[in-house]
Amino acid sequence: KYEDVPTPQPKEGEALVKMVASGVNFIDVYHRIGRYPLQLPFTLGAEGAGVIETVGAGVKGFKKGDRVAFTGVQGSYADYIAAPVARLIKIPKGVDTKTAAAIMTQGMTAHYLLKDTYPNKKGDTALIHAAAGDSGKAVLESLGFSKEEIEDANRLILGRFTIEGAPHIKEEDLPVFDCANRCGQIGK
């Protein structure tokens, strides 16, 4: 069942964040259907962004009015969340709050794949299986591909899948994207 709960109060080391946007990720579906069960009662969502309303004792470096984003804090589908400040990042000027909410998990995925799992270096080759998704796009952007190149590659891939079902689409009309050549230029 769904019910209202009181606005949380930040404990020591936490900030009360008024949510502006919540990232929606596939794990939320798993939580909802019970594949990854959470202790009841729970509030869905583990990624988001908002504005700090107040901070708990001992908090340094964050204050009321700061725009922040986070991931890995359960309950972001609520109006307010008490989040550990260790999980918060300040949103830089020029970055929209909704964009910050949507990119946290994908940005962290790109970072750990390219820096921690295997620190890529000049001359390495990377195979990206799902460049149409946000994580794949974030990886390609981190590798130096422009947004236009990523969009062209996705149109080419999506176009090839639609040719059989849409005979009015001709393969020669699809954008040309020489992935093998472009991948060889990474890091140059």
GROMACS .gro file of N, CA and C in nm, residues 35-157:
model
  369
   35ARG      N    1   1.260  -0.886  -0.693
   35ARG     CA    2   1.381  -0.961  -0.732
   35ARG      C    3   1.498  -0.926  -0.640
   36TYR      N    4   1.511  -0.797  -0.609
   36TYR     CA    5   1.609  -0.751  -0.510
   36TYR      C    6   1.526  -0.692  -0.396
   37PRO      N    7   1.484  -0.776  -0.302
   37PRO     CA    8   1.392  -0.728  -0.199
   37PRO      C    9   1.456  -0.626  -0.105
   38LEU      N   10   1.375  -0.530  -0.067
   38LEU     CA   11   1.413  -0.431   0.032
   38LEU      C   12   1.328  -0.454   0.156
   39GLN      N   13   1.381  -0.414   0.270
   39GLN     CA   14   1.305  -0.427   0.394
   39GLN      C   15   1.184  -0.335   0.388
   40LEU      N   16   1.068  -0.388   0.421
   40LEU     CA   17   0.945  -0.310   0.421
   40LEU      C   18   0.933  -0.230   0.551
   41PRO      N   19   0.871  -0.115   0.547
   41PRO     CA   20   0.830  -0.040   0.428
   41PRO      C   21   0.950   0.029   0.364
   42PHE      N   22   0.941   0.059   0.236
   42PHE     CA   23   1.049   0.130   0.168
   42PHE      C   24   0.992   0.227   0.066
   43THR      N   25   1.076   0.322   0.029
   43THR     CA   26   1.043   0.416  -0.077
   43THR      C   27   1.137   0.388  -0.192
   44LEU      N   28   1.082   0.375  -0.312
   44LEU     CA   29   1.163   0.345  -0.431
   44LEU      C   30   1.257   0.459  -0.466
   45GLY      N   31   1.353   0.426  -0.552
   45GLY     CA   32   1.445   0.525  -0.607
   45GLY      C   33   1.573   0.534  -0.528
   46ALA      N   34   1.685   0.534  -0.599
   46ALA     CA   35   1.815   0.540  -0.532
   46ALA      C   36   1.908   0.642  -0.596
   47GLU      N   37   1.852   0.730  -0.678
   47GLU     CA   38   1.933   0.830  -0.748
   47GLU      C   39   1.849   0.955  -0.764
   48GLY      N   40   1.910   1.071  -0.744
   48GLY     CA   41   1.830   1.191  -0.760
   48GLY      C   42   1.911   1.318  -0.739
   49ALA      N   43   1.838   1.428  -0.741
   49ALA     CA   44   1.899   1.559  -0.721
   49ALA      C   45   1.796   1.653  -0.662
   50GLY      N   46   1.846   1.750  -0.588
   50GLY     CA   47   1.756   1.847  -0.528
   50GLY      C   48   1.832   1.958  -0.460
   51VAL      N   49   1.765   2.022  -0.365
   51VAL     CA   50   1.820   2.137  -0.296
   51VAL      C   51   1.820   2.108  -0.146
   52ILE      N   52   1.932   2.135  -0.082
   52ILE     CA   53   1.942   2.111   0.062
   52ILE      C   54   1.852   2.209   0.138
   53GLU      N   55   1.768   2.152   0.226
   53GLU     CA   56   1.681   2.231   0.313
   53GLU      C   57   1.750   2.262   0.446
   54THR      N   58   1.819   2.162   0.499
   54THR     CA   59   1.889   2.178   0.626
   54THR      C   60   1.993   2.067   0.639
   55VAL      N   61   2.088   2.086   0.728
   55VAL     CA   62   2.192   1.984   0.748
   55VAL      C   63   2.193   1.939   0.894
   56GLY      N   64   2.236   1.816   0.915
   56GLY     CA   65   2.248   1.762   1.049
   56GLY      C   66   2.378   1.805   1.115
   57ALA      N   67   2.394   1.763   1.239
   57ALA     CA   68   2.513   1.798   1.316
   57ALA      C   69   2.639   1.746   1.247
   58GLY      N   70   2.746   1.823   1.258
   58GLY     CA   71   2.876   1.780   1.208
   58GLY      C   72   2.897   1.792   1.058
   59VAL      N   73   2.799   1.845   0.986
   59VAL     CA   74   2.811   1.855   0.840
   59VAL      C   75   2.893   1.978   0.805
   60LYS      N   76   2.995   1.956   0.725
   60LYS     CA   77   3.079   2.065   0.676
   60LYS      C   78   3.080   2.059   0.522
   61GLY      N   79   3.087   2.174   0.460
   61GLY     CA   80   3.098   2.179   0.314
   61GLY      C   81   2.965   2.181   0.241
   62PHE      N   82   2.855   2.168   0.312
   62PHE     CA   83   2.721   2.176   0.252
   62PHE      C   84   2.635   2.267   0.338
   63LYS      N   85   2.543   2.339   0.271
   63LYS     CA   86   2.456   2.431   0.344
   63LYS      C   87   2.321   2.440   0.275
   64LYS      N   88   2.226   2.500   0.347
   64LYS     CA   89   2.093   2.522   0.291
   64LYS      C   90   2.105   2.596   0.157
   65GLY      N   91   2.032   2.548   0.058
   65GLY     CA   92   2.031   2.610  -0.074
   65GLY      C   93   2.125   2.547  -0.174
   66ASP      N   94   2.219   2.463  -0.129
   66ASP     CA   95   2.310   2.396  -0.223
   66ASP      C   96   2.231   2.297  -0.309
   67ARG      N   97   2.257   2.301  -0.440
   67ARG     CA   98   2.200   2.199  -0.530
   67ARG      C   99   2.293   2.079  -0.527
   68VAL      N  100   2.236   1.960  -0.504
   68VAL     CA  101   2.317   1.839  -0.491
   68VAL      C  102   2.254   1.724  -0.569
   69ALA      N  103   2.339   1.627  -0.602
   69ALA     CA  104   2.294   1.504  -0.665
   69ALA      C  105   2.356   1.387  -0.590
   70PHE      N  106   2.295   1.270  -0.606
   70PHE     CA  107   2.345   1.151  -0.536
   70PHE      C  108   2.300   1.025  -0.608
   71THR      N  109   2.364   0.916  -0.573
   71THR     CA  110   2.320   0.783  -0.612
   71THR      C  111   2.351   0.691  -0.495
   72GLY      N  112   2.278   0.581  -0.488
   72GLY     CA  113   2.302   0.485  -0.382
   72GLY      C  114   2.239   0.519  -0.249
   73VAL      N  115   2.139   0.607  -0.249
   73VAL     CA  116   2.065   0.641  -0.128
   73VAL      C  117   1.919   0.607  -0.155
   74GLN      N  118   1.867   0.506  -0.087
   74GLN     CA  119   1.731   0.459  -0.112
   74GLN      C  120   1.627   0.562  -0.068
   75GLY      N  121   1.526   0.584  -0.154
   75GLY     CA  122   1.414   0.670  -0.119
   75GLY      C  123   1.399   0.795  -0.200
   76SER      N  124   1.460   0.802  -0.317
   76SER     CA  125   1.459   0.927  -0.395
   76SER      C  126   1.326   0.958  -0.462
   77TYR      N  127   1.230   0.865  -0.461
   77TYR     CA  128   1.099   0.896  -0.518
   77TYR      C  129   1.013   0.980  -0.423
   78ALA      N  130   1.065   1.012  -0.306
   78ALA     CA  131   0.993   1.092  -0.208
   78ALA      C  132   1.011   1.240  -0.236
   79ASP      N  133   0.935   1.323  -0.164
   79ASP     CA  134   0.951   1.468  -0.175
   79ASP      C  135   1.079   1.515  -0.106
   80TYR      N  136   1.116   1.446   0.003
   80TYR     CA  137   1.235   1.479   0.080
   80TYR      C  138   1.311   1.350   0.111
   81ILE      N  139   1.443   1.362   0.121
   81ILE     CA  140   1.525   1.249   0.160
   81ILE      C  141   1.637   1.299   0.251
   82ALA      N  142   1.663   1.223   0.358
   82ALA     CA  143   1.778   1.253   0.444
   82ALA      C  144   1.893   1.168   0.391
   83ALA      N  145   1.991   1.233   0.331
   83ALA     CA  146   2.100   1.162   0.264
   83ALA      C  147   2.233   1.187   0.334
   84PRO      N  148   2.315   1.083   0.347
   84PRO     CA  149   2.449   1.104   0.401
   84PRO      C  150   2.527   1.200   0.310
   85VAL      N  151   2.590   1.302   0.369
   85VAL     CA  152   2.662   1.398   0.285
   85VAL      C  153   2.778   1.332   0.212
   86ALA      N  154   2.826   1.219   0.261
   86ALA     CA  155   2.933   1.147   0.191
   86ALA      C  156   2.886   1.096   0.055
   87ARG      N  157   2.755   1.089   0.032
   87ARG     CA  158   2.699   1.044  -0.096
   87ARG      C  159   2.659   1.160  -0.187
   88LEU      N  160   2.671   1.282  -0.139
   88LEU     CA  161   2.626   1.399  -0.216
   88LEU      C  162   2.741   1.462  -0.293
   89ILE      N  163   2.707   1.513  -0.410
   89ILE     CA  164   2.800   1.600  -0.483
   89ILE      C  165   2.727   1.729  -0.515
   90LYS      N  166   2.798   1.839  -0.511
   90LYS     CA  167   2.738   1.966  -0.550
   90LYS      C  168   2.726   1.968  -0.702
   91ILE      N  169   2.614   2.016  -0.749
   91ILE     CA  170   2.590   2.025  -0.893
   91ILE      C  171   2.660   2.150  -0.945
   92PRO      N  172   2.749   2.134  -1.042
   92PRO     CA  173   2.821   2.252  -1.095
   92PRO      C  174   2.726   2.351  -1.164
   93LYS      N  175   2.764   2.478  -1.162
   93LYS     CA  176   2.688   2.579  -1.236
   93LYS      C  177   2.686   2.537  -1.383
   94GLY      N  178   2.574   2.561  -1.447
   94GLY     CA  179   2.561   2.526  -1.588
   94GLY      C  180   2.505   2.387  -1.610
   95VAL      N  181   2.493   2.306  -1.504
   95VAL     CA  182   2.433   2.173  -1.516
   95VAL      C  183   2.294   2.179  -1.455
   96ASP      N  184   2.194   2.145  -1.534
   96ASP     CA  185   2.056   2.145  -1.490
   96ASP      C  186   2.036   2.037  -1.382
   97THR      N  187   1.956   2.066  -1.283
   97THR     CA  188   1.932   1.973  -1.173
   97THR      C  189   1.874   1.841  -1.222
   98LYS      N  190   1.782   1.847  -1.317
   98LYS     CA  191   1.722   1.723  -1.369
   98LYS      C  192   1.825   1.640  -1.444
   99THR      N  193   1.914   1.704  -1.516
   99THR     CA  194   2.021   1.632  -1.586
   99THR      C  195   2.113   1.565  -1.485
  100ALA      N  196   2.147   1.636  -1.379
  100ALA     CA  197   2.233   1.579  -1.275
  100ALA      C  198   2.169   1.455  -1.213
  101ALA      N  199   2.038   1.460  -1.191
  101ALA     CA  200   1.968   1.345  -1.133
  101ALA      C  201   1.973   1.224  -1.226
  102ALA      N  202   1.970   1.250  -1.354
  102ALA     CA  203   1.961   1.140  -1.451
  102ALA      C  204   2.095   1.077  -1.486
  103ILE      N  205   2.207   1.144  -1.460
  103ILE     CA  206   2.336   1.095  -1.510
  103ILE      C  207   2.424   1.032  -1.403
  104MET      N  208   2.386   1.039  -1.278
  104MET     CA  209   2.476   0.990  -1.172
  104MET      C  210   2.519   0.844  -1.192
  105THR      N  211   2.424   0.755  -1.205
  105THR     CA  212   2.458   0.612  -1.218
  105THR      C  213   2.535   0.587  -1.347
  106GLN      N  214   2.490   0.648  -1.458
  106GLN     CA  215   2.557   0.625  -1.585
  106GLN      C  216   2.699   0.682  -1.584
  107GLY      N  217   2.715   0.800  -1.526
  107GLY     CA  218   2.849   0.860  -1.518
  107GLY      C  219   2.943   0.777  -1.433
  108MET      N  220   2.893   0.727  -1.321
  108MET     CA  221   2.977   0.642  -1.236
  108MET      C  222   3.011   0.511  -1.307
  109THR      N  223   2.916   0.456  -1.381
  109THR     CA  224   2.942   0.332  -1.456
  109THR      C  225   3.052   0.356  -1.558
  110ALA      N  226   3.042   0.464  -1.634
  110ALA     CA  227   3.145   0.496  -1.733
  110ALA      C  228   3.281   0.512  -1.665
  111HIS      N  229   3.282   0.583  -1.553
  111HIS     CA  230   3.409   0.607  -1.483
  111HIS      C  231   3.473   0.477  -1.436
  112TYR      N  232   3.396   0.391  -1.370
  112TYR     CA  233   3.460   0.269  -1.317
  112TYR      C  234   3.500   0.174  -1.430
  113LEU      N  235   3.425   0.172  -1.540
  113LEU     CA  236   3.464   0.085  -1.652
  113LEU      C  237   3.594   0.133  -1.716
  114LEU      N  238   3.609   0.264  -1.730
  114LEU     CA  239   3.725   0.319  -1.801
  114LEU      C  240   3.844   0.350  -1.711
  115LYS      N  241   3.822   0.357  -1.582
  115LYS     CA  242   3.931   0.394  -1.491
  115LYS      C  243   3.967   0.282  -1.393
  116ASP      N  244   3.867   0.211  -1.340
  116ASP     CA  245   3.893   0.112  -1.236
  116ASP      C  246   3.897  -0.032  -1.290
  117THR      N  247   3.795  -0.072  -1.365
  117THR     CA  248   3.790  -0.209  -1.416
  117THR      C  249   3.909  -0.236  -1.507
  118TYR      N  250   3.931  -0.143  -1.600
  118TYR     CA  251   4.048  -0.151  -1.688
  118TYR      C  252   4.085  -0.009  -1.726
  119PRO      N  253   4.191   0.043  -1.667
  119PRO     CA  254   4.230   0.180  -1.702
  119PRO      C  255   4.272   0.189  -1.850
  120ASN      N  256   4.187   0.249  -1.931
  120ASN     CA  257   4.216   0.255  -2.074
  120ASN      C  258   4.331   0.351  -2.101
  121LYS      N  259   4.402   0.322  -2.207
  121LYS     CA  260   4.514   0.407  -2.246
  121LYS      C  261   4.520   0.415  -2.397
  122LYS      N  262   4.599   0.507  -2.446
  122LYS     CA  263   4.613   0.529  -2.590
  122LYS      C  264   4.646   0.396  -2.659
  123GLY      N  265   4.573   0.370  -2.767
  123GLY     CA  266   4.596   0.249  -2.845
  123GLY      C  267   4.505   0.133  -2.808
  124ASP      N  268   4.435   0.142  -2.692
  124ASP     CA  269   4.342   0.036  -2.652
  124ASP      C  270   4.218   0.039  -2.741
  125THR      N  271   4.153  -0.075  -2.752
  125THR     CA  272   4.026  -0.086  -2.823
  125THR      C  273   3.918  -0.117  -2.723
  126ALA      N  274   3.804  -0.050  -2.736
  126ALA     CA  275   3.690  -0.073  -2.648
  126ALA      C  276   3.570  -0.114  -2.732
  127LEU      N  277   3.503  -0.221  -2.693
  127LEU     CA  278   3.380  -0.263  -2.760
  127LEU      C  279   3.264  -0.224  -2.670
  128ILE      N  280   3.178  -0.137  -2.720
  128ILE     CA  281   3.062  -0.091  -2.645
  128ILE      C  282   2.940  -0.162  -2.703
  129HIS      N  283   2.877  -0.246  -2.623
  129HIS     CA  284   2.765  -0.327  -2.671
  129HIS      C  285   2.635  -0.249  -2.681
  130ALA      N  286   2.618  -0.147  -2.600
  130ALA     CA  287   2.489  -0.080  -2.593
  130ALA      C  288   2.506   0.071  -2.592
  131ALA      N  289   2.554   0.125  -2.703
  131ALA     CA  290   2.577   0.269  -2.709
  131ALA      C  291   2.448   0.349  -2.719
  132ALA      N  292   2.336   0.283  -2.738
  132ALA     CA  293   2.209   0.355  -2.746
  132ALA      C  294   2.158   0.391  -2.607
  133GLY      N  295   2.205   0.323  -2.503
  133GLY     CA  296   2.163   0.354  -2.367
  133GLY      C  297   2.249   0.462  -2.306
  134ASP      N  298   2.205   0.515  -2.192
  134ASP     CA  299   2.275   0.625  -2.129
  134ASP      C  300   2.414   0.587  -2.081
  135SER      N  301   2.433   0.465  -2.028
  135SER     CA  302   2.567   0.425  -1.983
  135SER      C  303   2.661   0.414  -2.102
  136GLY      N  304   2.616   0.354  -2.210
  136GLY     CA  305   2.699   0.343  -2.329
  136GLY      C  306   2.736   0.478  -2.386
  137LYS      N  307   2.640   0.570  -2.387
  137LYS     CA  308   2.667   0.706  -2.434
  137LYS      C  309   2.771   0.774  -2.345
  138ALA      N  310   2.758   0.755  -2.215
  138ALA     CA  311   2.853   0.817  -2.122
  138ALA      C  312   2.994   0.761  -2.143
  139VAL      N  313   3.005   0.631  -2.172
  139VAL     CA  314   3.136   0.570  -2.199
  139VAL      C  315   3.194   0.632  -2.326
  140LEU      N  316   3.114   0.639  -2.432
  140LEU     CA  317   3.164   0.694  -2.559
  140LEU      C  318   3.204   0.841  -2.544
  141GLU      N  319   3.125   0.919  -2.471
  141GLU     CA  320   3.162   1.059  -2.449
  141GLU      C  321   3.294   1.068  -2.372
  142SER      N  322   3.312   0.978  -2.274
  142SER     CA  323   3.437   0.977  -2.197
  142SER      C  324   3.556   0.939  -2.283
  143LEU      N  325   3.532   0.862  -2.389
  143LEU     CA  326   3.639   0.822  -2.480
  143LEU      C  327   3.666   0.929  -2.586
  144GLY      N  328   3.588   1.036  -2.586
  144GLY     CA  329   3.615   1.146  -2.677
  144GLY      C  330   3.525   1.154  -2.798
  145PHE      N  331   3.424   1.066  -2.808
  145PHE     CA  332   3.330   1.075  -2.920
  145PHE      C  333   3.238   1.195  -2.896
  146SER      N  334   3.207   1.266  -3.005
  146SER     CA  335   3.115   1.379  -2.992
  146SER      C  336   2.972   1.326  -2.986
  147LYS      N  337   2.882   1.409  -2.937
  147LYS     CA  338   2.740   1.370  -2.932
  147LYS      C  339   2.688   1.343  -3.073
  148GLU      N  340   2.736   1.418  -3.170
  148GLU     CA  341   2.693   1.398  -3.308
  148GLU      C  342   2.737   1.260  -3.359
  149GLU      N  343   2.861   1.221  -3.328
  149GLU     CA  344   2.910   1.089  -3.371
  149GLU      C  345   2.829   0.977  -3.306
  150ILE      N  346   2.796   0.994  -3.179
  150ILE     CA  347   2.718   0.892  -3.109
  150ILE      C  348   2.578   0.883  -3.170
  151GLU      N  349   2.516   0.998  -3.198
  151GLU     CA  350   2.383   0.998  -3.259
  151GLU      C  351   2.388   0.935  -3.398
  152ASP      N  352   2.491   0.966  -3.477
  152ASP     CA  353   2.504   0.906  -3.611
  152ASP      C  354   2.519   0.755  -3.601
  153ALA      N  355   2.601   0.707  -3.508
  153ALA     CA  356   2.620   0.563  -3.492
  153ALA      C  357   2.490   0.496  -3.453
  154ASN      N  358   2.415   0.557  -3.363
  154ASN     CA  359   2.288   0.498  -3.320
  154ASN      C  360   2.185   0.499  -3.432
  155ARG      N  361   2.182   0.606  -3.512
  155ARG     CA  362   2.089   0.608  -3.625
  155ARG      C  363   2.124   0.498  -3.724
  156LEU      N  364   2.253   0.476  -3.746
  156LEU     CA  365   2.296   0.371  -3.837
  156LEU      C  366   2.252   0.235  -3.785
  157ILE      N  367   2.276   0.208  -3.658
  157ILE     CA  368   2.238   0.079  -3.599
  157ILE      C  369   2.087   0.064  -3.600
   0.00000   0.00000   0.00000
